[in-house]
Tab-separated table of C-alpha atoms and ligand atoms in Angstrom:
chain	number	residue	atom	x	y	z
P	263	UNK	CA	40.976	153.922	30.461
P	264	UNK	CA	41.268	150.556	28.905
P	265	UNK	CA	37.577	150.253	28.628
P	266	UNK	CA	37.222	153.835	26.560
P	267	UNK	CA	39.737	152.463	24.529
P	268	UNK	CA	37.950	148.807	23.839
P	269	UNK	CA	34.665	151.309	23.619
P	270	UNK	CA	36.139	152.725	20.805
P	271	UNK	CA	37.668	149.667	18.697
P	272	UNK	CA	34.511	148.314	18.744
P	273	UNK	CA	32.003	151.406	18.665
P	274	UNK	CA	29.687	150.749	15.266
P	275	UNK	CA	26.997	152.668	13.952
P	276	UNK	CA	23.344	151.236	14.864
P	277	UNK	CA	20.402	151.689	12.235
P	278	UNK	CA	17.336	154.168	13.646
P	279	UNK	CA	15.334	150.598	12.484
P	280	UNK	CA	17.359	148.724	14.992
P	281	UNK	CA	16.203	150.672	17.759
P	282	UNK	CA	13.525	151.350	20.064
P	283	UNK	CA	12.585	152.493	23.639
P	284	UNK	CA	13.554	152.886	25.875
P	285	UNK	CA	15.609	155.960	25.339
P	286	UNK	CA	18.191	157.762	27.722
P	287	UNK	CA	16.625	158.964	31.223
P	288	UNK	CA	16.291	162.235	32.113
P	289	UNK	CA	20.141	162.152	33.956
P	290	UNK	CA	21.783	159.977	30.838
P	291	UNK	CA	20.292	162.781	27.836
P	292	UNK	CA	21.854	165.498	30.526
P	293	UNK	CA	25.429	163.399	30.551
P	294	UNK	CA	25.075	163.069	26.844
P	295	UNK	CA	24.723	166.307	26.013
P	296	UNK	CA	27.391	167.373	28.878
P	297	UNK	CA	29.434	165.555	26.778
P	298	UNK	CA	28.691	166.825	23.681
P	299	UNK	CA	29.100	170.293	24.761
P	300	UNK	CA	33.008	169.044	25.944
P	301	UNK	CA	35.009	169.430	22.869
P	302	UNK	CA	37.957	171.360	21.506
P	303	UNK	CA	36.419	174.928	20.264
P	304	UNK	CA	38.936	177.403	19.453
P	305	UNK	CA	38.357	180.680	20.946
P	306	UNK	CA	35.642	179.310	23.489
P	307	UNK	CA	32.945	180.581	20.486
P	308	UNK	CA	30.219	177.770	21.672
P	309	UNK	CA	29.539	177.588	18.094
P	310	UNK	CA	26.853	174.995	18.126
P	311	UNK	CA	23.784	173.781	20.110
P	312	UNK	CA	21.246	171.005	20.576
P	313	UNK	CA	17.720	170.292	20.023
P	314	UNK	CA	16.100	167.337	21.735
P	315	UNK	CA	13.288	165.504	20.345
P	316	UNK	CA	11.504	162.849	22.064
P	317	UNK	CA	8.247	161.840	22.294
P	318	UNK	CA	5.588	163.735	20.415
P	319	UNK	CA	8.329	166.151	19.096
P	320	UNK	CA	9.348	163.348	16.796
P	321	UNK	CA	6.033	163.484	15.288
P	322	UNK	CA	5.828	167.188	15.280
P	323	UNK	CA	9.237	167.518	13.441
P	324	UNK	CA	8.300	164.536	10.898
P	325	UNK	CA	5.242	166.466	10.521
P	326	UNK	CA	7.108	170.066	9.065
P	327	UNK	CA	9.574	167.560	7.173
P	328	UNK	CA	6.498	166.033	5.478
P	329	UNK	CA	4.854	169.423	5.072
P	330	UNK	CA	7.612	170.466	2.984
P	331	UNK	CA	8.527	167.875	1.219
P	332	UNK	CA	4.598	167.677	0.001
P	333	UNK	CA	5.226	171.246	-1.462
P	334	UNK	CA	7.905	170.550	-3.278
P	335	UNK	CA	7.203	167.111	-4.582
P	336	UNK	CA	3.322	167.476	-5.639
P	337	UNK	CA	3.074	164.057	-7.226
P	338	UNK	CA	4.632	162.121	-4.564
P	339	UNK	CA	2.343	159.138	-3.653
P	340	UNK	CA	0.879	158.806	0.143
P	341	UNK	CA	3.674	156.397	1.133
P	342	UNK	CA	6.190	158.629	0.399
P	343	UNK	CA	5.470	161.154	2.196
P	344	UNK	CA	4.493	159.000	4.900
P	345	UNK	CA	7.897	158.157	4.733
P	346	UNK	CA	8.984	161.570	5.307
P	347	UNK	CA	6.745	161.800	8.407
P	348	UNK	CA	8.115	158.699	10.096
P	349	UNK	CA	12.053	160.623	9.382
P	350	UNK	CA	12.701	161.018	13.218
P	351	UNK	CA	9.660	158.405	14.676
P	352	UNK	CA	12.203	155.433	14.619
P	353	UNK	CA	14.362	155.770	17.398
P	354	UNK	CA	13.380	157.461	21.205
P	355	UNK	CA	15.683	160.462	21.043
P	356	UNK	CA	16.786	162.291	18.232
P	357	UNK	CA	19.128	165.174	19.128
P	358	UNK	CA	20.107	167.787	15.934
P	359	UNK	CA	23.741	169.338	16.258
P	360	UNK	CA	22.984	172.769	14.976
P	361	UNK	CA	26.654	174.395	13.666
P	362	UNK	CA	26.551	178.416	13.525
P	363	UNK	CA	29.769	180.383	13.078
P	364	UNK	CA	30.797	183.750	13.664
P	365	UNK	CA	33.194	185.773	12.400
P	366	UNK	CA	36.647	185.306	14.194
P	367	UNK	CA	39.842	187.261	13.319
P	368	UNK	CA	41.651	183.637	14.053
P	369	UNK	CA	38.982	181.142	13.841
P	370	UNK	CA	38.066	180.710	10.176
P	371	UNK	CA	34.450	179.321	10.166
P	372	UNK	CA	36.110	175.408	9.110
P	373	UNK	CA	37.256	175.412	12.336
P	374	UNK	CA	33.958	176.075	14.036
P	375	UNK	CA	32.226	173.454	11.647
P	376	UNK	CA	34.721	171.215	12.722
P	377	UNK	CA	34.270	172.009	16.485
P	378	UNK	CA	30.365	170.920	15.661
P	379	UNK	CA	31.047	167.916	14.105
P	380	UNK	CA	32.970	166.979	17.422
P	381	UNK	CA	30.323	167.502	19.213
P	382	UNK	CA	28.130	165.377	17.071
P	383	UNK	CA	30.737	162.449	17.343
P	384	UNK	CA	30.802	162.947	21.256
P	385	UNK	CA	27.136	162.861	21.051
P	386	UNK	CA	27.171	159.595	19.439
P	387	UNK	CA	30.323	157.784	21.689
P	388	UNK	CA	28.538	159.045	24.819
P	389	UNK	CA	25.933	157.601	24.103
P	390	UNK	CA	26.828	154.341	23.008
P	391	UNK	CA	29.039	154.449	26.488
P	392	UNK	CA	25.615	154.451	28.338
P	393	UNK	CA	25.029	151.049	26.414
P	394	UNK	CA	22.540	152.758	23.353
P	395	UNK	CA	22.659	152.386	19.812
P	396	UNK	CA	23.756	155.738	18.010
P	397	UNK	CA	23.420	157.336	14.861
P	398	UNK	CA	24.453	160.798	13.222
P	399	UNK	CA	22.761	161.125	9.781
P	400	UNK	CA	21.490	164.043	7.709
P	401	UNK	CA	19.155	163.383	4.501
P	402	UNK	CA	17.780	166.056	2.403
P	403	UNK	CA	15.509	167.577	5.171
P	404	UNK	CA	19.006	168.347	6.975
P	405	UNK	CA	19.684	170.631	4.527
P	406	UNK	CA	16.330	172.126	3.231
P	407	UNK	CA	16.166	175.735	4.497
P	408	UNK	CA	12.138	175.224	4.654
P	409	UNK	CA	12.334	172.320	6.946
P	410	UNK	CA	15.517	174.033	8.927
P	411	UNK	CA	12.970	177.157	9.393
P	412	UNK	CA	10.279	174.726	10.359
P	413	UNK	CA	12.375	173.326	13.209
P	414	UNK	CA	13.292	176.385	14.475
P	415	UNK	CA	17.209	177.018	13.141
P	416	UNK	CA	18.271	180.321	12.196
P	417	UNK	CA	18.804	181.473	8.974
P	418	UNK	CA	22.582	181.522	10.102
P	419	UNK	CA	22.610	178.319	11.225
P	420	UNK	CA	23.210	174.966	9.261
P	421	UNK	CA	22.467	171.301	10.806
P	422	UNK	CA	25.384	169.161	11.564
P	423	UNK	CA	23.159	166.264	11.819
P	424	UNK	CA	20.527	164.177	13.537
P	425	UNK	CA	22.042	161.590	16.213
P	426	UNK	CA	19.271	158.779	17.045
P	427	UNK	CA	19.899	156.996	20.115
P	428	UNK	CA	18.059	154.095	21.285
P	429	UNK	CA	17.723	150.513	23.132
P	430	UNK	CA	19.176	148.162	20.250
P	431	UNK	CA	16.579	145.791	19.967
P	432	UNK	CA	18.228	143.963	16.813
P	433	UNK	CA	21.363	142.069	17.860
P	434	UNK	CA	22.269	138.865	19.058
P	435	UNK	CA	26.576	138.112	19.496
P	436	UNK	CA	26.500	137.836	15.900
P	437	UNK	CA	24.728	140.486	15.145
P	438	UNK	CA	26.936	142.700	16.994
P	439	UNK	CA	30.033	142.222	15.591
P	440	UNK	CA	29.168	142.942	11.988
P	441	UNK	CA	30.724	145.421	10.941
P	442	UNK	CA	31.393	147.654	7.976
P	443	UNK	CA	35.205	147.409	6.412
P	444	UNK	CA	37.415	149.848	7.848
P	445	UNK	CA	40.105	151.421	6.120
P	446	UNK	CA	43.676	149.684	6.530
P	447	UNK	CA	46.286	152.337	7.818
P	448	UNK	CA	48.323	151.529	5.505
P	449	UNK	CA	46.403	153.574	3.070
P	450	UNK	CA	45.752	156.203	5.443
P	451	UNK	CA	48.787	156.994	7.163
P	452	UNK	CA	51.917	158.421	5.907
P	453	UNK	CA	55.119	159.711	7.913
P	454	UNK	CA	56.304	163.224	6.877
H	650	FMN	C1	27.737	164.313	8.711
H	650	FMN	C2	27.339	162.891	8.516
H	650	FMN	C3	26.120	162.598	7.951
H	650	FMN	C4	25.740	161.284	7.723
H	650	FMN	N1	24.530	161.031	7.158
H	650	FMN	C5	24.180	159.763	6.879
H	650	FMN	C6	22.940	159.485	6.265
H	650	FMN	O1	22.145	160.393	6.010
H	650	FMN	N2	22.655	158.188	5.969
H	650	FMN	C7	23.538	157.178	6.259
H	650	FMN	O2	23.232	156.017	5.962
H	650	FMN	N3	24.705	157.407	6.890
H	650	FMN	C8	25.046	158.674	7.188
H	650	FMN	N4	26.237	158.917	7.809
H	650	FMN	C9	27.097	157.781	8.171
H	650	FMN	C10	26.719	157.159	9.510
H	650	FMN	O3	26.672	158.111	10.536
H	650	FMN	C11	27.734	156.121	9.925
H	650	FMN	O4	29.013	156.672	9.884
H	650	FMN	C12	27.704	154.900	9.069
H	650	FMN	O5	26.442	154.317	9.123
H	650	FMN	C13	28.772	153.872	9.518
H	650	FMN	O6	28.747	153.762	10.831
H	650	FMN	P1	30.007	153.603	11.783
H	650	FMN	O7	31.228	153.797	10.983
H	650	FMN	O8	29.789	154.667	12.804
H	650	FMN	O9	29.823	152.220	12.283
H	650	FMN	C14	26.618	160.228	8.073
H	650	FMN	C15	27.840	160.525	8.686
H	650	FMN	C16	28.216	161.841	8.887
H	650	FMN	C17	29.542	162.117	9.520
């Protein structure tokens, strides 16, 4: 127990740039998202899932990001959109945390949200457990209904995020202890 809890003093984000292969085996991406799928959900309403990209599937899903975003920005110079292309091509494994709620006579659809962002989070401390880098971002293409179509989301559904996971290949001692500021409790916490 003592190690989940110095896990999670020290648990930082790591930049997609800072990673590379190799990703999660086959058994690690199952305990991942075994993990993810282990998180408070009121009502038992499983009201999220996962989509794994590795590999070519990175390409394929930086290719309908880069599709779209050429449609809607006509002007946009080749570098930019081979930007957009590259979106998931940093990291080995990419997994999205779709969030889809149904109506629930006592579980308002905050709730549900909320119960996806857990698993997002679980997602991320799982796999920085295993010894990977993590990190849950969105970016416009998160929320564009064209791209969300293009990846295969409901029109129901909404993206929680991306979580990259990969070998950190950035990092010495140093390195690894930067850290962003975190807030002091003392403006966090009050006692009713
Ligand atoms: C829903 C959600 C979306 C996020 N999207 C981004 C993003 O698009 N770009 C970004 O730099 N950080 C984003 N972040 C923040 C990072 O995940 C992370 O919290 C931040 O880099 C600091 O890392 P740490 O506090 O985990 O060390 C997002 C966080 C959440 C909860």
């Amino acid at each position: 127990m003592t190690d989940a809890i110095e896990l999670l003093k020290i648990r930082r984000s790591v930049k997609p740039r800072e990673m590379s292969g190799p990703g999660p085996s086959p058994a690690e991406l199952e305990t991942i998202l075994t993990i993810g799928a282990r998180v408070p959900d009121h009502g038992k309403l499983t009201p999220w899932r996962f989509i794994v990209f590795e590999g070519d599937a990175r390409a394929r899903a930086g290719e309908v990001i880069a599709q779209v975003f050429a449609r809607k920005n006509p002007s946009a110079s080749p570098a930019e959109a081979d930007v957009e292309k590259r979106r998931l091509m940093d990291a080995p494994l990419v997994i999205a945390v779709v969030s889809f709620t149904k109506p629930h006579p006592k579980v308002p659809p905050w709730e549900q949200e909320l119960s996806a962002g857990a698993s997002a989070m679980n997602i991320v401390t799982a796999a920085t457990a295993l010894g990977y880098g993590a990190c849950w971002l969105t970016g416009w293409f998160a929320f564009d209904r064209d791209v969300l179509d293009g990846l295969g989301l409901k029109a129901d559904e909404k993206l929680a995020g991306f979580i990259h996971i990969g070998t950190i290949h950035i990092g010495t001692p140093s390195k690894a202890i930067e850290d962003r500021p975190r807030p002091d409790l003392t403006d966090i916490v009050t006692r009713f």
